[in-house]
Each structure stands twice: as C-alpha cells, then as structure tokens.
PDB file of C-alpha atoms in Angstrom:
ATOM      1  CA  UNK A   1       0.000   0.000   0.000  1.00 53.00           C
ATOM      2  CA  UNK A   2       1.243   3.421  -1.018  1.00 60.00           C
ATOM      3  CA  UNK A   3       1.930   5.928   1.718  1.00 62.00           C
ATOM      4  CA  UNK A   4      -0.976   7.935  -0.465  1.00 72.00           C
ATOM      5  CA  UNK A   5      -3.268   5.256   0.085  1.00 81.00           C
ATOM      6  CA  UNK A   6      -2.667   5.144   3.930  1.00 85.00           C
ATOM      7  CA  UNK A   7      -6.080   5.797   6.075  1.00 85.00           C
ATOM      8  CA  UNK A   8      -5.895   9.465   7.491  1.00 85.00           C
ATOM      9  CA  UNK A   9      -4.615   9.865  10.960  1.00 90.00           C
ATOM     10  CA  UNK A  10      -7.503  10.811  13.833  1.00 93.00           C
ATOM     11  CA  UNK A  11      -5.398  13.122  16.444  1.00 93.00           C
ATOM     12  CA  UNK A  12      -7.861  12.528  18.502  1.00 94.00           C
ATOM     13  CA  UNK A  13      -6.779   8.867  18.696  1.00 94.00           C
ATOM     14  CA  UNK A  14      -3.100   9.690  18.915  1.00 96.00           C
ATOM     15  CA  UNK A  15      -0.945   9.711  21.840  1.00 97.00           C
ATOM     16  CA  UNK A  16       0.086  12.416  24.191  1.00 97.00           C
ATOM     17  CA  UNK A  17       2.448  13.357  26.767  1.00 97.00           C
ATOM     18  CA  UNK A  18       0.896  15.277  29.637  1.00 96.00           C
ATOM     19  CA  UNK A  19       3.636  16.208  31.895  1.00 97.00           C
ATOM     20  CA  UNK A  20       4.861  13.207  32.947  1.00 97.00           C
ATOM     21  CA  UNK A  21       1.962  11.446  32.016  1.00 97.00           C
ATOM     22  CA  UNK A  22       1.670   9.141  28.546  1.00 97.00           C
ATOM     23  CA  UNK A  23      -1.687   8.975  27.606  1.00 98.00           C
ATOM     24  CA  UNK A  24      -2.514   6.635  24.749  1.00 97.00           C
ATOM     25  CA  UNK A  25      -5.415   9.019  23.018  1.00 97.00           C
ATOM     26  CA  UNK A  26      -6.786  12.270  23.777  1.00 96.00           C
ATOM     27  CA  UNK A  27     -10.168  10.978  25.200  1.00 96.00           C
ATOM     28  CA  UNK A  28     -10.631  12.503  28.698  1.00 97.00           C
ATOM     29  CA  UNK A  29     -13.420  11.584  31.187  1.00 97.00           C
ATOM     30  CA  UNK A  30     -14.446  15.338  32.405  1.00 97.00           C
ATOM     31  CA  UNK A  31     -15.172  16.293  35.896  1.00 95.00           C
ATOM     32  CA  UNK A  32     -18.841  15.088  36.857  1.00 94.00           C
ATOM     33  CA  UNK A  33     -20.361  16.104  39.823  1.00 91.00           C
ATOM     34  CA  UNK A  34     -22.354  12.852  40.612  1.00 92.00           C
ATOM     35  CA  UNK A  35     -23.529  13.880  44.004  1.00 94.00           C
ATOM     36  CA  UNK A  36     -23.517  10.567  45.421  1.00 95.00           C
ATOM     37  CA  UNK A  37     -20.976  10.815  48.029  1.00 96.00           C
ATOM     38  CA  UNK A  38     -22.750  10.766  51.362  1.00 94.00           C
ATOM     39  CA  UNK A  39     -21.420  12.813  54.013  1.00 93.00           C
ATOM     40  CA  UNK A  40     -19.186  13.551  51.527  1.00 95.00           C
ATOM     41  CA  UNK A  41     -17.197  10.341  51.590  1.00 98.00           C
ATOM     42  CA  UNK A  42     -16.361   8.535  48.112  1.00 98.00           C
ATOM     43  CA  UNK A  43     -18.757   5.718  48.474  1.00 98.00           C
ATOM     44  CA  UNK A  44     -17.547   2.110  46.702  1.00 97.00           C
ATOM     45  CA  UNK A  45     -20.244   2.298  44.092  1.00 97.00           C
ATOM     46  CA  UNK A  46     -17.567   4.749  42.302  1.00 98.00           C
ATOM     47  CA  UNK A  47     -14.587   2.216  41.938  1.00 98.00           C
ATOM     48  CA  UNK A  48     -17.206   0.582  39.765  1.00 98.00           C
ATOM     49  CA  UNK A  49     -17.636   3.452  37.525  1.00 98.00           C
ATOM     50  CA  UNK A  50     -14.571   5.012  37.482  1.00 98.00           C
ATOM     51  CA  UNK A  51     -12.809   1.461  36.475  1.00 98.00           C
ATOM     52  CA  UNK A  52     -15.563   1.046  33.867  1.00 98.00           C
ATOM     53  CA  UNK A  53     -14.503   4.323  32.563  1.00 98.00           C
ATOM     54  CA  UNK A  54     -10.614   3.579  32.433  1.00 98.00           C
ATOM     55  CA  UNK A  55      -8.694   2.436  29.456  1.00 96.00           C
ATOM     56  CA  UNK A  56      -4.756   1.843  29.755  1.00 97.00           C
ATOM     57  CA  UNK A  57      -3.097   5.436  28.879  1.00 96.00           C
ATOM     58  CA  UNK A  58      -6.427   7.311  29.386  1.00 97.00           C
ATOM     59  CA  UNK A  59      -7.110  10.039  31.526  1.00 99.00           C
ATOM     60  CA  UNK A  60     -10.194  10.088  33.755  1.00 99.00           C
ATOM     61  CA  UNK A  61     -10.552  13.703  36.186  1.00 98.00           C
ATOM     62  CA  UNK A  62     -12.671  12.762  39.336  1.00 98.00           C
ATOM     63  CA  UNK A  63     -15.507  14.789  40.167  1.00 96.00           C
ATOM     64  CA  UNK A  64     -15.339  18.123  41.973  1.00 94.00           C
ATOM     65  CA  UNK A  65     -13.384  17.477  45.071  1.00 97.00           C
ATOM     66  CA  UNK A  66     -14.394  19.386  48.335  1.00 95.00           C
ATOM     67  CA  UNK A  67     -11.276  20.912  50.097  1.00 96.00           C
ATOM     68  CA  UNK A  68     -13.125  21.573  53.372  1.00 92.00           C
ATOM     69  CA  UNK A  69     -16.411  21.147  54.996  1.00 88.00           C
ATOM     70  CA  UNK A  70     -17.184  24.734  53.910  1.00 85.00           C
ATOM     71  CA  UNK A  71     -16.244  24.121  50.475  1.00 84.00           C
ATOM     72  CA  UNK A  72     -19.652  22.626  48.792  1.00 85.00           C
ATOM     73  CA  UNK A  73     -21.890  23.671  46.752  1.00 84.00           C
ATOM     74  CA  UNK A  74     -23.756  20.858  45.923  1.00 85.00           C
ATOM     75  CA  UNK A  75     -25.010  18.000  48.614  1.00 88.00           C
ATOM     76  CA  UNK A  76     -23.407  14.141  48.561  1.00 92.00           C
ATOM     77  CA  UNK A  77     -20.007  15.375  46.972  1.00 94.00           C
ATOM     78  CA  UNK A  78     -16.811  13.954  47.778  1.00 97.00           C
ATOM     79  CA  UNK A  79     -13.970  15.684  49.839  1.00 97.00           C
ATOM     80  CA  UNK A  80     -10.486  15.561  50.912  1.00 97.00           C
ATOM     81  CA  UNK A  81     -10.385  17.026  53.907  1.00 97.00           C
ATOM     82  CA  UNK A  82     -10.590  14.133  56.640  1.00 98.00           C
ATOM     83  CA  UNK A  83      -8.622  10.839  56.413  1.00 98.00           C
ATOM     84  CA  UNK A  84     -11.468   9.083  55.950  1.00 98.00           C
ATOM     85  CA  UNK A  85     -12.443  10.554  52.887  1.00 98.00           C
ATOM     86  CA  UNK A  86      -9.100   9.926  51.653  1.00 98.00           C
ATOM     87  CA  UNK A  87      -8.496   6.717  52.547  1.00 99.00           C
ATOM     88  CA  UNK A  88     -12.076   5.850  50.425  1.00 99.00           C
ATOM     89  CA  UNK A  89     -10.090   7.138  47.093  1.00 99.00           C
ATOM     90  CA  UNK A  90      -7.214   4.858  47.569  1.00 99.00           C
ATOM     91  CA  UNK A  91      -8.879   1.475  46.401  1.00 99.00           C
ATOM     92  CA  UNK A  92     -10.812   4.162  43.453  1.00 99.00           C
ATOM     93  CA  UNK A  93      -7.723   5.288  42.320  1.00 99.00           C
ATOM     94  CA  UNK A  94      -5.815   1.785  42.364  1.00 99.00           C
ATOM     95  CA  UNK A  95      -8.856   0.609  40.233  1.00 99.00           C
ATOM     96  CA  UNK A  96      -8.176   2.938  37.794  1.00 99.00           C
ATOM     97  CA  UNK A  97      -4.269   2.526  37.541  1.00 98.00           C
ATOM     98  CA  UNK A  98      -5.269  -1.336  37.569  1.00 98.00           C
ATOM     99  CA  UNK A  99      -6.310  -0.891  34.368  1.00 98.00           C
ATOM    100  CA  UNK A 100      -3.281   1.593  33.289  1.00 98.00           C
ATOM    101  CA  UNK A 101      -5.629   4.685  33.732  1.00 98.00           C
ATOM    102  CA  UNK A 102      -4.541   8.139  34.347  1.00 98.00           C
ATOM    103  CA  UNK A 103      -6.429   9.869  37.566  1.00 98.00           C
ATOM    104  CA  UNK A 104      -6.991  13.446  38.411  1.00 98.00           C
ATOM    105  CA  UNK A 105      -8.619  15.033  41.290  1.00 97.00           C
ATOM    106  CA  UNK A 106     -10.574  18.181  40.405  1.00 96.00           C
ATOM    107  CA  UNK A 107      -9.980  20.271  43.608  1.00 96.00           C
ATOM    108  CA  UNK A 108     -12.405  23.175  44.610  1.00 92.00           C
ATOM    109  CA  UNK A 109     -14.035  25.071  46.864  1.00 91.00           C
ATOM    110  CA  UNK A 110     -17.066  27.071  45.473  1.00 87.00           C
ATOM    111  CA  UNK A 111     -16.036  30.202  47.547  1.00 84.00           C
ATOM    112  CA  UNK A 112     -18.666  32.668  47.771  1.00 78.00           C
ATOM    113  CA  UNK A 113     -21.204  30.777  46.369  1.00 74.00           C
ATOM    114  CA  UNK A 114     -20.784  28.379  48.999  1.00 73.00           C
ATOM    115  CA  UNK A 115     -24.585  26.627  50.431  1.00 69.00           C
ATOM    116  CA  UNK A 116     -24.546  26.623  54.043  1.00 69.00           C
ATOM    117  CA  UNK A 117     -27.573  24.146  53.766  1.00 71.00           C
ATOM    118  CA  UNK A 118     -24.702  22.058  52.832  1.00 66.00           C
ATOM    119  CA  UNK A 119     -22.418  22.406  55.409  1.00 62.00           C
ATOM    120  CA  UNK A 120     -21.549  19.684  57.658  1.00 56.00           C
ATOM    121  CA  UNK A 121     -21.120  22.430  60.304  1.00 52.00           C
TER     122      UNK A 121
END
C-alpha cells in the first residue's frame, strides 16, 4: 500500500504526553459532579464506575473534590479534607491505575457561592 493510500490519521486517537503522564489518546473523562458521596465520603459504588470508565493510557478527572467542609456547593459530593475521605479514594484510584488509567482530582471550593444548607457544620 502506497503511503498515499494510507487511512488518514484521527489526532484525537493519537498519543500524548501530559507532563509526565503518557496517555494513549486524547479521550478525557471530564469532571462530573455525581452527588452521590454521602457525608461527603467517596462511596464504593464509584470504583465501579470510574474502572468502567478507564482504558490503559487514558485520563479520567474525578468529580469536583471538596477541600473543606465549607467548600460545597452541591449536597453528597466527595472531599479531601478528613482521612477518611481519603483513605475511600485509595482502592478508586488503584482501580483505575489497575487498568493503566490516568487519575486526576478536580480540587475546589465554590467560595462565595458556597450553600450553608450544605455544610456539615
């Protein structure tokens, strides 16, 4: 086969260094707030569907992340601010890796805008 007659390249199926990250495509799972973290601890439904989501080089970013109980704006979402809450990442993350996934956390605090009918305060 001629290099003419070679099927066109789809960048969006190419690989990409991120940093120090290789991902194998440019398909990225965005941030979605899912809301079903109660008292905003990851819960183990999400190892489920954040492995089901993985591929080996592809990036996944977790859901908004809570920095502190004062952070929320939105009920049931996961945090970072107590052990417990991150120790009930660990086994999501390690699911994702498992399968040669890339994981972000998507830090924030809403500021301002910030519920109190929220708050765990």
């Amino acid at each position: 086969m001629s290099a003419a007659a070679q099927p066109p390249t789809i960048p969006l199926l190419t690989p990409h260094k991120l940093g120090n990250f290789n991902l194998s495509h440019r398909i990225v799972l965005a941030p979605l707030t899912r809301q079903r973290s109660y008292n905003n601890v990851p819960q183990p439904h999400a190892i489920l569907y954040y492995s089901q989501r993985a591929s080996n080089g592809g990036l996944l970013i977790a859901e908004a992340t809570g920095v502190s109980d004062t952070a929320q704006g939105y009920p049931h979402t996961p945090g970072i601010w107590t052990k417990e809450q991150v120790e009930a990442w660990k086994p999501i993350v390690d699911a994702v890796h498992a399968k040669g996934g890339v994981f972000f956390c998507q830090i924030w605090h809403v500021g301002r805008v910030s519920n109190s009918g929220v708050f765990l305060t």
